[in-house]
Amino acid sequence: MAVDFRFIVIGRGMMGAAAAKYLARQTDGVAVIGPDEPDDRKAHQGVFASHYDEGRITRTIDPDRNWALLANRSIDRYGEIARDSGIDFYREVGCVVVAPTGGDYLEKTRQAAVSLGVETSLLDEQGLKAAFPFFAFPDGGAGVFEARGAGHISPRKLVKAQSLLAEKAGATIIRDHVVSIRSEGGSAVVETSDGLSHRAEKVLLAAGGFSIAENLLPQPVAMTVYARTVTLFEVSDADAARLAAMPSLILRAPGIDIYLLPPIRYPDGKFYLKIGGDPDDLALRDDTEMRAWFKTGGRDTVRAHLKRIVEGLVPDMVPLSISTAACVVSHTESGYPMIGYSSSPEIAVLTGCAGTSAKSSDEIGRLGAELLLSGRIGEQGYSTDFTPQFR
C-alpha cells in the first residue's frame, strides 16, 4: 500500500524536532506532527508541551556519565544550530552543582566530567561564598563548577530553531496533534485531531508525557508522568544587573533538591528568576489528567516551599511579583530515555525526559533518527542501549 511519507515523527518538542531535523537531512519523505504553542492555555483543548518556557539548565556535569555524554554532545552542536537557524537560544553563564561535603554525588559528578575532558572547579564552602556572594548556601556544602559550555537555554527558541532546520532540510511540518497510531498492511497509519490520516513506513512517537495516551502504541510505555510546579520571581532591572554573574544552580541539601536559573528576560520584557523542585510527587495517570494539569498554575504548596528556599538562598533579592506555571516530567524504569521499537516493527518510541533532557535533546533526537534509518542504535559510547520498557 502506498505511503504518504517514509518517516513520521509524532511530537514537535525538543526531542521530536531534533529527530525530524536529522531524518530530513538524510532522506526524503519526512514529516513531523505537532501543534504550535497555544495562545490561551485555559481555553486550549489539545495537547501541551513543557517547552513553553525561556529557561532550562544546560551543563555536562552530572553524576551519571550517560546523561553527561548526552548533554556534552548536544552542547557541542549548539553553535551550529544557532548559526544555521539564525535563532539564539543559549547563554553561557556556567553551572554549579552544590551538595553536602563528604557524599559521593559531587565526586561522581566531577569524575564524569573528567572522563569527558570537561574542565571543572571543585569549590569548598569558603570557595562557594567567594565565587557566588549573592547565594547564601546551607552550611557544610561544596560545589562543582563548570564555567564553559554550561548555563541555560530557551527551550521555546530551541524547538523553533530545530523545527526551522527540519523544514529547511525538507521535512513537512503538520501543525496538529495525533489521536491514534496503528499498524496496517506493513505500514503505520496516523490519525490527527482534524480527522486526517497519514500513512508512513515508520513512525517515531516523541510526544513527551503524552506518549502514555491511549491508542498510540500497541502496549503502553512503562513510564510515570509527574506534575511539576515551577515558580518565577520577577526581579527589577537593577537586581537583574546585580545578579548578572549568577550561574545556573543545582542544589542538594537536607530538605532541599532544587534547580535555579539566574534572571532571564521573558517575552513580556520582564526578568524572572526561575526555580523548580517539588517536595513531593503528583502522578498524572492519563492524557486527560495532563491536559487539566497544564491549564492550572501549579500547586500552591509547591510555590510556598520554593518561596521559602529562595528567600534563604538569595536573601538580598526582593521580587516584584511571584507566579507559578505547570509542566510535567516523565520517568522511565531505566532512568534514561527510551529509544527503540514497540512490538510493532512500524512504530518506535523516543520518550522519557527524566526531568533532565532539555539540554541533551539534540543528541537524543539524533539517536532516534539513527534508529529509524538503521533499524538500531550503533555503538555510541553509552553504557545503556536505551531499550524501551512496556507495561
mmCIF file of C-alpha atoms in Angstrom:
data_model
loop_
_atom_site.group_PDB
_atom_site.id
_atom_site.type_symbol
_atom_site.label_atom_id
_atom_site.label_comp_id
_atom_site.label_asym_id
_atom_site.label_seq_id
_atom_site.Cartn_x
_atom_site.Cartn_y
_atom_site.Cartn_z
ATOM 1 C CA MET A 1 0.000 0.000 0.000
ATOM 2 C CA ALA A 2 1.327 3.428 -0.936
ATOM 3 C CA VAL A 3 2.606 5.646 1.862
ATOM 4 C CA ASP A 4 2.405 9.409 2.226
ATOM 5 C CA PHE A 5 5.769 9.646 3.999
ATOM 6 C CA ARG A 6 8.741 7.436 4.658
ATOM 7 C CA PHE A 7 9.004 8.569 8.289
ATOM 8 C CA ILE A 8 6.628 10.459 10.555
ATOM 9 C CA VAL A 9 7.831 11.908 13.876
ATOM 10 C CA ILE A 10 4.946 12.430 16.281
ATOM 11 C CA GLY A 11 5.664 15.277 18.680
ATOM 12 C CA ARG A 12 7.360 18.572 17.849
ATOM 13 C CA GLY A 13 9.052 19.190 21.176
ATOM 14 C CA MET A 14 12.768 19.253 21.812
ATOM 15 C CA MET A 15 13.404 15.561 21.059
ATOM 16 C CA GLY A 16 10.937 15.244 18.191
ATOM 17 C CA ALA A 17 12.003 18.381 16.340
ATOM 18 C CA ALA A 18 15.649 17.308 16.614
ATOM 19 C CA ALA A 19 14.847 13.804 15.311
ATOM 20 C CA ALA A 20 12.930 15.280 12.369
ATOM 21 C CA LYS A 21 15.893 17.504 11.514
ATOM 22 C CA TYR A 22 18.344 14.605 11.446
ATOM 23 C CA LEU A 23 15.979 12.397 9.444
ATOM 24 C CA ALA A 24 15.268 15.107 6.862
ATOM 25 C CA ARG A 25 18.977 15.741 6.388
ATOM 26 C CA GLN A 26 19.482 12.116 5.394
ATOM 27 C CA THR A 27 16.328 11.131 3.487
ATOM 28 C CA ASP A 28 13.273 12.443 1.713
ATOM 29 C CA GLY A 29 9.727 11.825 2.837
ATOM 30 C CA VAL A 30 9.893 13.055 6.444
ATOM 31 C CA ALA A 31 7.034 14.662 8.342
ATOM 32 C CA VAL A 32 6.785 15.880 11.923
ATOM 33 C CA ILE A 33 3.392 16.324 13.550
ATOM 34 C CA GLY A 34 2.942 18.649 16.499
ATOM 35 C CA PRO A 35 0.981 21.795 17.325
ATOM 36 C CA ASP A 36 2.271 25.279 17.948
ATOM 37 C CA GLU A 37 2.150 26.713 21.453
ATOM 38 C CA PRO A 38 -1.450 27.611 22.356
ATOM 39 C CA ASP A 39 -2.302 31.300 22.717
ATOM 40 C CA ASP A 40 -4.636 30.616 25.645
ATOM 41 C CA ARG A 41 -3.771 27.640 27.850
ATOM 42 C CA LYS A 42 -7.055 27.612 29.748
ATOM 43 C CA ALA A 43 -9.153 27.519 26.571
ATOM 44 C CA HIS A 44 -6.891 25.084 24.715
ATOM 45 C CA GLN A 45 -8.442 21.669 24.007
ATOM 46 C CA GLY A 46 -5.427 19.904 22.519
ATOM 47 C CA VAL A 47 -2.163 18.591 23.918
ATOM 48 C CA PHE A 48 0.531 20.604 25.673
ATOM 49 C CA ALA A 49 4.304 20.561 25.990
ATOM 50 C CA SER A 50 6.744 21.556 28.702
ATOM 51 C CA HIS A 51 8.994 23.597 26.397
ATOM 52 C CA TYR A 52 6.722 26.654 26.589
ATOM 53 C CA ASP A 53 9.342 28.441 28.666
ATOM 54 C CA GLU A 54 12.527 30.518 28.445
ATOM 55 C CA GLY A 55 14.783 28.723 30.923
ATOM 56 C CA ARG A 56 16.349 25.284 31.227
ATOM 57 C CA ILE A 57 19.702 24.471 32.789
ATOM 58 C CA THR A 58 22.353 23.156 30.445
ATOM 59 C CA ARG A 59 25.563 21.536 31.598
ATOM 60 C CA THR A 60 27.732 18.460 31.147
ATOM 61 C CA ILE A 61 28.328 17.987 34.884
ATOM 62 C CA ASP A 62 26.152 15.103 36.048
ATOM 63 C CA PRO A 63 26.873 12.166 38.353
ATOM 64 C CA ASP A 64 25.630 9.791 35.633
ATOM 65 C CA ARG A 65 28.113 9.519 32.761
ATOM 66 C CA ASN A 66 25.457 8.596 30.184
ATOM 67 C CA TRP A 67 23.500 11.784 30.890
ATOM 68 C CA ALA A 68 26.766 13.740 30.922
ATOM 69 C CA LEU A 69 27.660 12.361 27.491
ATOM 70 C CA LEU A 70 24.203 13.020 26.032
ATOM 71 C CA ALA A 71 24.488 16.623 27.222
ATOM 72 C CA ASN A 72 28.086 17.129 26.148
ATOM 73 C CA ARG A 73 27.414 16.005 22.583
ATOM 74 C CA SER A 74 24.334 18.217 22.336
ATOM 75 C CA ILE A 75 26.087 21.276 23.762
ATOM 76 C CA ASP A 76 28.893 20.847 21.253
ATOM 77 C CA ARG A 77 26.318 21.429 18.494
ATOM 78 C CA TYR A 78 24.561 24.456 19.993
ATOM 79 C CA GLY A 79 26.695 26.861 17.969
ATOM 80 C CA GLU A 80 25.885 25.080 14.720
ATOM 81 C CA ILE A 81 22.155 25.025 15.486
ATOM 82 C CA ALA A 82 22.132 28.743 16.307
ATOM 83 C CA ARG A 83 24.192 29.640 13.233
ATOM 84 C CA ASP A 84 22.160 27.567 10.767
ATOM 85 C CA SER A 85 18.778 28.635 12.148
ATOM 86 C CA GLY A 86 19.605 32.241 12.991
ATOM 87 C CA ILE A 87 17.972 31.726 16.388
ATOM 88 C CA ASP A 88 19.961 32.490 19.546
ATOM 89 C CA PHE A 89 18.793 30.161 22.319
ATOM 90 C CA TYR A 90 21.820 29.630 24.602
ATOM 91 C CA ARG A 91 23.524 31.688 27.313
ATOM 92 C CA GLU A 92 26.883 30.517 28.627
ATOM 93 C CA VAL A 93 26.736 31.664 32.249
ATOM 94 C CA GLY A 94 28.126 28.475 33.791
ATOM 95 C CA CYS A 95 26.533 25.966 36.139
ATOM 96 C CA VAL A 96 27.376 24.989 39.706
ATOM 97 C CA VAL A 97 26.248 21.814 41.456
ATOM 98 C CA VAL A 98 26.220 22.114 45.252
ATOM 99 C CA ALA A 99 25.762 19.215 47.684
ATOM 100 C CA PRO A 100 26.900 18.203 51.172
ATOM 101 C CA THR A 101 30.617 17.635 51.634
ATOM 102 C CA GLY A 102 31.608 14.018 52.032
ATOM 103 C CA GLY A 103 28.932 12.413 49.852
ATOM 104 C CA ASP A 104 29.625 10.685 46.543
ATOM 105 C CA TYR A 105 27.286 12.909 44.483
ATOM 106 C CA LEU A 106 29.891 15.597 43.848
ATOM 107 C CA GLU A 107 32.704 13.100 43.301
ATOM 108 C CA LYS A 108 30.696 11.181 40.706
ATOM 109 C CA THR A 109 29.817 14.485 39.045
ATOM 110 C CA ARG A 110 33.457 15.509 38.899
ATOM 111 C CA GLN A 111 34.612 12.097 37.640
ATOM 112 C CA ALA A 112 32.059 12.050 34.815
ATOM 113 C CA ALA A 113 33.262 15.476 33.687
ATOM 114 C CA VAL A 114 36.914 14.410 33.831
ATOM 115 C CA SER A 115 36.165 11.298 31.742
ATOM 116 C CA LEU A 116 34.741 13.557 29.013
ATOM 117 C CA GLY A 117 37.570 16.089 29.147
ATOM 118 C CA VAL A 118 35.350 18.813 30.622
ATOM 119 C CA GLU A 119 37.082 21.368 32.817
ATOM 120 C CA THR A 120 35.522 21.955 36.234
ATOM 121 C CA SER A 121 36.464 23.621 39.505
ATOM 122 C CA LEU A 122 35.908 21.992 42.891
ATOM 123 C CA LEU A 123 34.910 24.623 45.456
ATOM 124 C CA ASP A 124 34.757 24.168 49.214
ATOM 125 C CA GLU A 125 32.363 26.094 51.437
ATOM 126 C CA GLN A 126 34.541 29.212 51.521
ATOM 127 C CA GLY A 127 35.217 28.953 47.801
ATOM 128 C CA LEU A 128 31.487 28.946 47.078
ATOM 129 C CA LYS A 129 30.966 32.073 49.191
ATOM 130 C CA ALA A 130 33.812 33.862 47.441
ATOM 131 C CA ALA A 131 32.744 32.883 43.919
ATOM 132 C CA PHE A 132 29.000 33.427 44.355
ATOM 133 C CA PRO A 133 28.395 36.079 47.026
ATOM 134 C CA PHE A 134 24.732 36.536 46.057
ATOM 135 C CA PHE A 135 23.955 32.969 47.270
ATOM 136 C CA ALA A 136 23.568 32.011 50.931
ATOM 137 C CA PHE A 137 24.212 28.281 50.698
ATOM 138 C CA PRO A 138 23.382 25.918 53.582
ATOM 139 C CA ASP A 139 26.368 25.134 55.787
ATOM 140 C CA GLY A 140 28.504 22.097 55.100
ATOM 141 C CA GLY A 141 28.359 22.131 51.326
ATOM 142 C CA ALA A 142 30.823 22.076 48.432
ATOM 143 C CA GLY A 143 30.395 22.551 44.727
ATOM 144 C CA VAL A 144 31.499 21.519 41.249
ATOM 145 C CA PHE A 145 31.517 24.497 38.873
ATOM 146 C CA GLU A 146 31.516 24.251 35.072
ATOM 147 C CA ALA A 147 32.235 27.688 33.644
ATOM 148 C CA ARG A 148 32.379 26.884 29.918
ATOM 149 C CA GLY A 149 29.796 25.019 27.871
ATOM 150 C CA ALA A 150 27.158 25.454 30.567
ATOM 151 C CA GLY A 151 24.425 27.892 31.547
ATOM 152 C CA HIS A 152 20.858 27.931 30.282
ATOM 153 C CA ILE A 153 18.842 27.579 27.097
ATOM 154 C CA SER A 154 15.432 28.763 25.962
ATOM 155 C CA PRO A 155 13.549 25.535 25.202
ATOM 156 C CA ARG A 156 10.941 27.530 23.311
ATOM 157 C CA LYS A 157 13.582 29.014 20.994
ATOM 158 C CA LEU A 158 15.430 25.698 20.649
ATOM 159 C CA VAL A 159 12.266 23.985 19.381
ATOM 160 C CA LYS A 160 11.713 26.872 16.981
ATOM 161 C CA ALA A 161 15.288 26.505 15.717
ATOM 162 C CA GLN A 162 15.089 22.720 15.303
ATOM 163 C CA SER A 163 11.702 22.954 13.566
ATOM 164 C CA LEU A 164 13.080 25.549 11.167
ATOM 165 C CA LEU A 165 16.110 23.381 10.373
ATOM 166 C CA ALA A 166 13.912 20.333 9.848
ATOM 167 C CA GLU A 167 11.757 22.295 7.414
ATOM 168 C CA LYS A 168 14.819 23.700 5.628
ATOM 169 C CA ALA A 169 16.073 20.136 5.186
ATOM 170 C CA GLY A 170 12.805 19.137 3.524
ATOM 171 C CA ALA A 171 10.588 17.913 6.358
ATOM 172 C CA THR A 172 6.862 18.570 6.206
ATOM 173 C CA ILE A 173 5.510 20.155 9.394
ATOM 174 C CA ILE A 174 1.912 19.286 10.264
ATOM 175 C CA ARG A 175 0.614 21.587 12.990
ATOM 176 C CA ASP A 176 -1.832 19.261 14.692
ATOM 177 C CA HIS A 177 -1.748 16.501 17.287
ATOM 178 C CA VAL A 178 -2.111 12.769 16.813
ATOM 179 C CA VAL A 179 -5.028 10.846 18.326
ATOM 180 C CA SER A 180 -4.163 7.320 17.149
ATOM 181 C CA ILE A 181 -1.453 5.202 15.552
ATOM 182 C CA ARG A 182 -1.899 1.700 14.177
ATOM 183 C CA SER A 183 -0.013 -0.796 12.043
ATOM 184 C CA GLU A 184 -1.838 -1.756 8.883
ATOM 185 C CA GLY A 185 -0.576 -3.718 5.884
ATOM 186 C CA GLY A 186 3.107 -3.306 6.706
ATOM 187 C CA SER A 187 2.975 0.433 7.340
ATOM 188 C CA ALA A 188 1.779 2.790 10.066
ATOM 189 C CA VAL A 189 -1.386 4.858 9.904
ATOM 190 C CA VAL A 190 -1.526 8.060 11.917
ATOM 191 C CA GLU A 191 -4.757 9.932 12.570
ATOM 192 C CA THR A 192 -4.784 13.562 13.683
ATOM 193 C CA SER A 193 -7.361 15.530 15.639
ATOM 194 C CA ASP A 194 -8.635 17.200 12.455
ATOM 195 C CA GLY A 195 -9.725 13.788 11.127
ATOM 196 C CA LEU A 196 -6.954 13.351 8.571
ATOM 197 C CA SER A 197 -4.919 10.159 8.150
ATOM 198 C CA HIS A 198 -1.265 9.896 7.133
ATOM 199 C CA ARG A 199 0.497 6.658 6.229
ATOM 200 C CA ALA A 200 4.225 6.067 6.703
ATOM 201 C CA GLU A 201 6.748 3.260 6.537
ATOM 202 C CA LYS A 202 7.815 4.025 10.114
ATOM 203 C CA VAL A 203 6.576 6.225 12.923
ATOM 204 C CA LEU A 204 8.593 7.637 15.837
ATOM 205 C CA LEU A 205 6.481 8.597 18.853
ATOM 206 C CA ALA A 206 8.175 11.524 20.613
ATOM 207 C CA ALA A 207 5.209 13.007 22.454
ATOM 208 C CA GLY A 208 6.791 13.575 25.864
ATOM 209 C CA GLY A 209 4.428 12.874 28.735
ATOM 210 C CA PHE A 210 1.584 12.488 26.262
ATOM 211 C CA SER A 211 3.267 9.311 24.988
ATOM 212 C CA ILE A 212 1.203 7.494 27.649
ATOM 213 C CA ALA A 213 -2.062 8.486 25.951
ATOM 214 C CA GLU A 214 -4.332 5.682 24.736
ATOM 215 C CA ASN A 215 -4.376 4.477 21.111
ATOM 216 C CA LEU A 216 -0.786 5.484 20.351
ATOM 217 C CA LEU A 217 1.123 2.252 20.993
ATOM 218 C CA PRO A 218 0.388 -1.498 20.863
ATOM 219 C CA GLN A 219 1.349 -1.577 24.558
ATOM 220 C CA PRO A 220 1.694 1.428 26.886
ATOM 221 C CA VAL A 221 5.231 2.533 27.710
ATOM 222 C CA ALA A 222 6.359 1.801 31.268
ATOM 223 C CA MET A 223 6.671 5.472 32.153
ATOM 224 C CA THR A 224 5.321 7.586 35.002
ATOM 225 C CA VAL A 225 4.404 11.197 34.355
ATOM 226 C CA TYR A 226 4.596 13.610 37.285
ATOM 227 C CA ALA A 227 3.129 17.089 37.612
ATOM 228 C CA ARG A 228 5.697 19.786 38.313
ATOM 229 C CA THR A 229 5.227 23.360 39.532
ATOM 230 C CA VAL A 230 7.844 25.944 38.625
ATOM 231 C CA THR A 231 7.962 29.283 40.397
ATOM 232 C CA LEU A 232 9.007 32.540 38.758
ATOM 233 C CA PHE A 233 10.276 35.513 40.761
ATOM 234 C CA GLU A 234 10.037 38.775 38.867
ATOM 235 C CA VAL A 235 13.143 40.880 39.543
ATOM 236 C CA SER A 236 13.828 44.520 38.865
ATOM 237 C CA ASP A 237 16.218 45.635 36.141
ATOM 238 C CA ALA A 238 18.603 46.714 38.912
ATOM 239 C CA ASP A 239 18.522 43.269 40.549
ATOM 240 C CA ALA A 240 18.915 41.595 37.153
ATOM 241 C CA ALA A 241 22.055 43.652 36.553
ATOM 242 C CA ARG A 242 23.359 42.949 40.069
ATOM 243 C CA LEU A 243 22.831 39.228 39.589
ATOM 244 C CA ALA A 244 24.214 39.155 36.042
ATOM 245 C CA ALA A 245 27.127 36.910 37.095
ATOM 246 C CA MET A 246 24.816 34.299 38.638
ATOM 247 C CA PRO A 247 25.273 30.816 37.143
ATOM 248 C CA SER A 248 22.629 28.160 36.835
ATOM 249 C CA LEU A 249 22.439 26.166 40.053
ATOM 250 C CA ILE A 250 21.590 22.653 41.182
ATOM 251 C CA LEU A 251 21.386 22.400 44.974
ATOM 252 C CA ARG A 252 21.030 19.283 47.084
ATOM 253 C CA ALA A 253 20.870 19.707 50.838
ATOM 254 C CA PRO A 254 18.744 18.294 53.678
ATOM 255 C CA GLY A 255 15.135 19.086 52.738
ATOM 256 C CA ILE A 256 16.200 20.839 49.519
ATOM 257 C CA ASP A 257 16.520 19.392 45.998
ATOM 258 C CA ILE A 258 16.125 22.221 43.524
ATOM 259 C CA TYR A 259 17.411 23.845 40.373
ATOM 260 C CA LEU A 260 17.551 27.595 39.943
ATOM 261 C CA LEU A 261 18.208 29.800 36.930
ATOM 262 C CA PRO A 262 19.536 33.364 37.005
ATOM 263 C CA PRO A 263 17.293 36.250 35.930
ATOM 264 C CA ILE A 264 16.180 35.681 32.327
ATOM 265 C CA ARG A 265 14.207 38.085 30.158
ATOM 266 C CA TYR A 266 10.844 36.576 29.204
ATOM 267 C CA PRO A 267 8.611 37.519 26.238
ATOM 268 C CA ASP A 268 6.742 40.067 28.373
ATOM 269 C CA GLY A 269 10.004 42.025 28.641
ATOM 270 C CA LYS A 270 10.429 41.317 32.354
ATOM 271 C CA PHE A 271 13.231 39.443 34.124
ATOM 272 C CA TYR A 272 12.388 36.322 36.100
ATOM 273 C CA LEU A 273 14.465 34.101 38.344
ATOM 274 C CA LYS A 274 13.119 30.561 37.970
ATOM 275 C CA ILE A 275 13.209 27.719 40.495
ATOM 276 C CA GLY A 276 11.895 24.164 40.364
ATOM 277 C CA GLY A 277 11.967 21.213 42.723
ATOM 278 C CA ASP A 278 8.675 19.806 44.004
ATOM 279 C CA PRO A 279 8.993 18.408 47.542
ATOM 280 C CA ASP A 280 6.598 15.568 46.693
ATOM 281 C CA ASP A 281 5.227 13.792 43.630
ATOM 282 C CA LEU A 282 1.841 14.092 41.970
ATOM 283 C CA ALA A 283 1.410 11.377 39.328
ATOM 284 C CA LEU A 284 -0.772 12.042 36.275
ATOM 285 C CA ARG A 285 -2.398 8.834 35.064
ATOM 286 C CA ASP A 286 -3.522 9.739 31.554
ATOM 287 C CA ASP A 287 -3.710 12.472 28.956
ATOM 288 C CA THR A 288 -6.988 13.795 30.387
ATOM 289 C CA GLU A 289 -5.295 14.489 33.719
ATOM 290 C CA MET A 290 -2.304 16.026 31.923
ATOM 291 C CA ARG A 291 -4.457 18.408 29.908
ATOM 292 C CA ALA A 292 -6.263 19.514 33.041
ATOM 293 C CA TRP A 293 -2.949 19.961 34.881
ATOM 294 C CA PHE A 294 -1.412 22.170 32.185
ATOM 295 C CA LYS A 295 -4.385 24.515 32.457
ATOM 296 C CA THR A 296 -3.640 25.172 36.123
ATOM 297 C CA GLY A 297 -0.958 27.428 37.515
ATOM 298 C CA GLY A 298 0.574 24.600 39.506
ATOM 299 C CA ARG A 299 0.243 23.851 43.222
ATOM 300 C CA ASP A 300 0.245 26.492 45.966
ATOM 301 C CA THR A 301 2.025 24.100 48.362
ATOM 302 C CA VAL A 302 4.985 23.840 45.990
ATOM 303 C CA ARG A 303 5.027 27.606 45.499
ATOM 304 C CA ALA A 304 5.235 28.119 49.275
ATOM 305 C CA HIS A 305 8.028 25.534 49.563
ATOM 306 C CA LEU A 306 10.099 27.107 46.776
ATOM 307 C CA LYS A 307 9.453 30.643 48.047
ATOM 308 C CA ARG A 308 10.967 29.714 51.421
ATOM 309 C CA ILE A 309 14.022 28.258 49.699
ATOM 310 C CA VAL A 310 14.598 31.328 47.523
ATOM 311 C CA GLU A 311 14.205 33.666 50.499
ATOM 312 C CA GLY A 312 17.013 31.809 52.241
ATOM 313 C CA LEU A 313 19.169 31.193 49.188
ATOM 314 C CA VAL A 314 19.041 34.670 47.577
ATOM 315 C CA PRO A 315 18.286 36.831 50.643
ATOM 316 C CA ASP A 316 19.085 40.218 49.085
ATOM 317 C CA MET A 317 16.654 39.835 46.204
ATOM 318 C CA VAL A 318 13.256 41.494 46.579
ATOM 319 C CA PRO A 319 10.833 40.071 43.985
ATOM 320 C CA LEU A 320 8.358 42.392 42.312
ATOM 321 C CA SER A 321 5.918 39.504 41.870
ATOM 322 C CA ILE A 322 5.784 35.722 42.248
ATOM 323 C CA SER A 323 3.990 33.435 39.816
ATOM 324 C CA THR A 324 3.843 29.728 39.015
ATOM 325 C CA ALA A 325 3.455 27.543 35.940
ATOM 326 C CA ALA A 326 2.618 23.890 35.354
ATOM 327 C CA CYS A 327 4.765 21.393 33.474
ATOM 328 C CA VAL A 328 5.421 17.644 33.626
ATOM 329 C CA VAL A 329 8.371 15.257 33.797
ATOM 330 C CA SER A 330 8.400 11.673 32.527
ATOM 331 C CA HIS A 331 10.346 8.989 34.378
ATOM 332 C CA THR A 332 11.238 5.607 32.883
ATOM 333 C CA GLU A 333 12.221 2.448 34.727
ATOM 334 C CA SER A 334 15.814 2.689 33.456
ATOM 335 C CA GLY A 335 16.218 6.365 34.310
ATOM 336 C CA TYR A 336 17.174 7.027 30.673
ATOM 337 C CA PRO A 337 15.202 7.964 27.567
ATOM 338 C CA MET A 338 13.505 5.093 25.769
ATOM 339 C CA ILE A 339 14.697 4.854 22.155
ATOM 340 C CA GLY A 340 13.534 1.708 20.380
ATOM 341 C CA TYR A 341 10.727 -0.198 18.717
ATOM 342 C CA SER A 342 7.435 -1.270 20.179
ATOM 343 C CA SER A 343 6.049 -4.737 19.426
ATOM 344 C CA SER A 344 5.157 -3.331 16.005
ATOM 345 C CA PRO A 345 8.068 -3.077 13.526
ATOM 346 C CA GLU A 346 6.478 0.099 12.164
ATOM 347 C CA ILE A 347 6.165 2.007 15.452
ATOM 348 C CA ALA A 348 9.112 3.209 17.559
ATOM 349 C CA VAL A 349 9.303 5.399 20.645
ATOM 350 C CA LEU A 350 11.554 8.296 21.662
ATOM 351 C CA THR A 351 10.427 9.438 25.088
ATOM 352 C CA GLY A 352 11.278 9.750 28.782
ATOM 353 C CA CYS A 353 12.923 13.025 29.769
ATOM 354 C CA ALA A 354 13.641 12.173 33.431
ATOM 355 C CA GLY A 355 13.377 15.915 34.057
ATOM 356 C CA THR A 356 16.855 16.440 32.651
ATOM 357 C CA SER A 357 16.780 16.022 28.874
ATOM 358 C CA ALA A 358 16.204 19.536 27.517
ATOM 359 C CA LYS A 359 19.925 20.223 27.339
ATOM 360 C CA SER A 360 20.525 16.796 25.755
ATOM 361 C CA SER A 361 17.642 16.814 23.297
ATOM 362 C CA ASP A 362 19.687 17.271 20.134
ATOM 363 C CA GLU A 363 21.701 14.115 20.789
ATOM 364 C CA ILE A 364 18.624 12.167 21.902
ATOM 365 C CA GLY A 365 16.867 13.218 18.691
ATOM 366 C CA ARG A 366 19.883 12.155 16.633
ATOM 367 C CA LEU A 367 19.756 8.705 18.233
ATOM 368 C CA GLY A 368 16.042 8.464 17.408
ATOM 369 C CA ALA A 369 16.773 9.317 13.781
ATOM 370 C CA GLU A 370 19.506 6.682 13.672
ATOM 371 C CA LEU A 371 17.063 4.097 14.990
ATOM 372 C CA LEU A 372 14.657 4.678 12.106
ATOM 373 C CA LEU A 373 17.346 4.959 9.428
ATOM 374 C CA SER A 374 19.445 1.962 10.517
ATOM 375 C CA GLY A 375 16.960 -0.164 12.418
ATOM 376 C CA ARG A 376 19.067 0.054 15.560
ATOM 377 C CA ILE A 377 21.369 2.368 17.507
ATOM 378 C CA GLY A 378 25.015 1.529 16.894
ATOM 379 C CA GLU A 379 27.801 1.632 19.455
ATOM 380 C CA GLN A 380 27.845 5.206 20.750
ATOM 381 C CA GLY A 381 29.942 5.026 23.907
ATOM 382 C CA TYR A 382 26.945 4.770 26.236
ATOM 383 C CA SER A 383 26.634 2.031 28.845
ATOM 384 C CA THR A 384 22.902 1.714 28.129
ATOM 385 C CA ASP A 385 21.161 0.738 24.900
ATOM 386 C CA PHE A 386 18.055 2.844 25.687
ATOM 387 C CA THR A 387 15.754 -0.180 25.196
ATOM 388 C CA PRO A 388 12.120 0.776 25.857
ATOM 389 C CA GLN A 389 10.047 -0.937 28.502
ATOM 390 C CA PHE A 390 6.343 -1.552 28.082
ATOM 391 C CA ARG A 391 3.573 -2.444 30.514
#
